[in-house]
PDB file of C-alpha atoms in Angstrom:
ATOM      1  CA  UNK R   2       0.000   0.000   0.000  1.00  0.00           C
ATOM      2  CA  UNK R   3       1.292   3.450  -0.899  1.00  0.00           C
ATOM      3  CA  UNK R   4       1.790   6.183   1.651  1.00  0.00           C
ATOM      4  CA  UNK R   5       0.500   9.693   1.188  1.00  0.00           C
ATOM      5  CA  UNK R   6       2.967  12.535   1.514  1.00  0.00           C
ATOM      6  CA  UNK R   7       2.001  16.178   1.862  1.00  0.00           C
ATOM      7  CA  UNK R   8       4.373  18.950   0.824  1.00  0.00           C
ATOM      8  CA  UNK R   9       4.262  22.695   1.190  1.00  0.00           C
ATOM      9  CA  UNK R  10       5.098  24.454  -2.039  1.00  0.00           C
ATOM     10  CA  UNK R  11       6.519  27.875  -2.662  1.00  0.00           C
ATOM     11  CA  UNK R  12       6.484  29.863  -5.895  1.00  0.00           C
ATOM     12  CA  UNK R  13       9.645  28.159  -7.199  1.00  0.00           C
ATOM     13  CA  UNK R  14       8.201  24.701  -6.524  1.00  0.00           C
ATOM     14  CA  UNK R  15       4.902  25.672  -8.139  1.00  0.00           C
ATOM     15  CA  UNK R  16       6.726  26.857 -11.250  1.00  0.00           C
ATOM     16  CA  UNK R  17       8.692  23.598 -11.365  1.00  0.00           C
ATOM     17  CA  UNK R  18       5.460  21.617 -11.031  1.00  0.00           C
ATOM     18  CA  UNK R  19       3.938  23.661 -13.853  1.00  0.00           C
ATOM     19  CA  UNK R  20       6.899  22.693 -16.052  1.00  0.00           C
ATOM     20  CA  UNK R  21       6.685  19.031 -15.041  1.00  0.00           C
ATOM     21  CA  UNK R  22       2.942  18.834 -15.639  1.00  0.00           C
ATOM     22  CA  UNK R  23       2.863  20.844 -18.878  1.00  0.00           C
ATOM     23  CA  UNK R  24       2.472  17.699 -20.999  1.00  0.00           C
ATOM     24  CA  UNK R  25      -0.514  16.463 -18.993  1.00  0.00           C
ATOM     25  CA  UNK R  26       1.060  14.486 -16.139  1.00  0.00           C
ATOM     26  CA  UNK R  27      -0.663  14.826 -12.800  1.00  0.00           C
ATOM     27  CA  UNK R  28       1.132  16.651 -10.015  1.00  0.00           C
ATOM     28  CA  UNK R  29       1.342  13.378  -8.110  1.00  0.00           C
ATOM     29  CA  UNK R  30       2.945  11.554 -11.052  1.00  0.00           C
ATOM     30  CA  UNK R  31       5.346  14.439 -11.677  1.00  0.00           C
ATOM     31  CA  UNK R  32       6.444  14.460  -8.031  1.00  0.00           C
ATOM     32  CA  UNK R  33       6.897  10.669  -7.991  1.00  0.00           C
ATOM     33  CA  UNK R  34       8.976  10.844 -11.173  1.00  0.00           C
ATOM     34  CA  UNK R  35      11.095  13.724  -9.810  1.00  0.00           C
ATOM     35  CA  UNK R  36      11.775  11.892  -6.532  1.00  0.00           C
ATOM     36  CA  UNK R  37      12.775   8.699  -8.352  1.00  0.00           C
ATOM     37  CA  UNK R  38      15.010  10.602 -10.780  1.00  0.00           C
ATOM     38  CA  UNK R  39      16.701  12.497  -7.933  1.00  0.00           C
ATOM     39  CA  UNK R  40      17.394   9.198  -6.152  1.00  0.00           C
ATOM     40  CA  UNK R  41      18.850   7.692  -9.353  1.00  0.00           C
ATOM     41  CA  UNK R  42      21.158  10.691  -9.821  1.00  0.00           C
ATOM     42  CA  UNK R  43      22.297  10.484  -6.212  1.00  0.00           C
ATOM     43  CA  UNK R  44      22.979   6.748  -6.505  1.00  0.00           C
ATOM     44  CA  UNK R  45      24.913   7.259  -9.786  1.00  0.00           C
ATOM     45  CA  UNK R  46      27.006  10.034  -8.230  1.00  0.00           C
ATOM     46  CA  UNK R  47      27.818   7.843  -5.225  1.00  0.00           C
ATOM     47  CA  UNK R  48      28.768   4.949  -7.533  1.00  0.00           C
ATOM     48  CA  UNK R  49      31.022   7.256  -9.544  1.00  0.00           C
ATOM     49  CA  UNK R  50      32.727   8.511  -6.370  1.00  0.00           C
ATOM     50  CA  UNK R  51      33.316   4.922  -5.243  1.00  0.00           C
ATOM     51  CA  UNK R  52      34.700   4.007  -8.673  1.00  0.00           C
ATOM     52  CA  UNK R  53      37.097   6.952  -8.633  1.00  0.00           C
ATOM     53  CA  UNK R  54      38.283   6.071  -5.139  1.00  0.00           C
ATOM     54  CA  UNK R  55      38.985   2.497  -6.291  1.00  0.00           C
ATOM     55  CA  UNK R  56      41.053   3.656  -9.286  1.00  0.00           C
ATOM     56  CA  UNK R  57      44.735   2.810  -9.002  1.00  0.00           C
ATOM     57  CA  UNK R  58      46.876   5.890  -8.544  1.00  0.00           C
ATOM     58  CA  UNK R  59      49.865   4.457 -10.347  1.00  0.00           C
ATOM     59  CA  UNK R  60      53.445   4.586  -9.225  1.00  0.00           C
ATOM     60  CA  UNK R  61      54.950   7.815  -7.901  1.00  0.00           C
ATOM     61  CA  UNK R  62      56.930   9.694 -10.541  1.00  0.00           C
ATOM     62  CA  UNK R  63      59.473  11.072  -8.105  1.00  0.00           C
ATOM     63  CA  UNK R  64      58.276  14.658  -8.452  1.00  0.00           C
ATOM     64  CA  UNK R  65      57.496  16.443  -5.184  1.00  0.00           C
ATOM     65  CA  UNK R  66      54.873  18.899  -6.357  1.00  0.00           C
ATOM     66  CA  UNK R  67      54.470  20.418  -2.878  1.00  0.00           C
ATOM     67  CA  UNK R  68      58.205  21.201  -2.736  1.00  0.00           C
ATOM     68  CA  UNK R  69      58.103  22.732  -6.219  1.00  0.00           C
ATOM     69  CA  UNK R  70      55.148  24.949  -5.309  1.00  0.00           C
ATOM     70  CA  UNK R  71      56.814  25.998  -2.052  1.00  0.00           C
ATOM     71  CA  UNK R  72      59.973  26.911  -3.967  1.00  0.00           C
ATOM     72  CA  UNK R  73      58.009  28.956  -6.464  1.00  0.00           C
ATOM     73  CA  UNK R  74      56.215  30.802  -3.665  1.00  0.00           C
ATOM     74  CA  UNK R  75      59.509  31.630  -1.969  1.00  0.00           C
ATOM     75  CA  UNK R  76      60.664  33.216  -5.221  1.00  0.00           C
ATOM     76  CA  UNK R  77      57.465  35.301  -5.485  1.00  0.00           C
ATOM     77  CA  UNK R  78      58.190  37.207  -2.308  1.00  0.00           C
ATOM     78  CA  UNK R  79      61.432  38.612  -3.666  1.00  0.00           C
TER      79      UNK R  79
END
């Protein structure tokens, strides 16, 4: 059985609902679709973050970027 959810809308939400219902969808259907799509985007973003974190970084190239930047900054003050 489906639950009923009540939301309070503001002018921005009303405008968004007008856009989402312009082709004849009910407000209820538009809200359901928007919630499902938002959840899909969030799940995809989380999966992408996990995939990036699992990517191998490769072997160090021997370049100390922090030391190079620090050296450049020391030269800027002169």
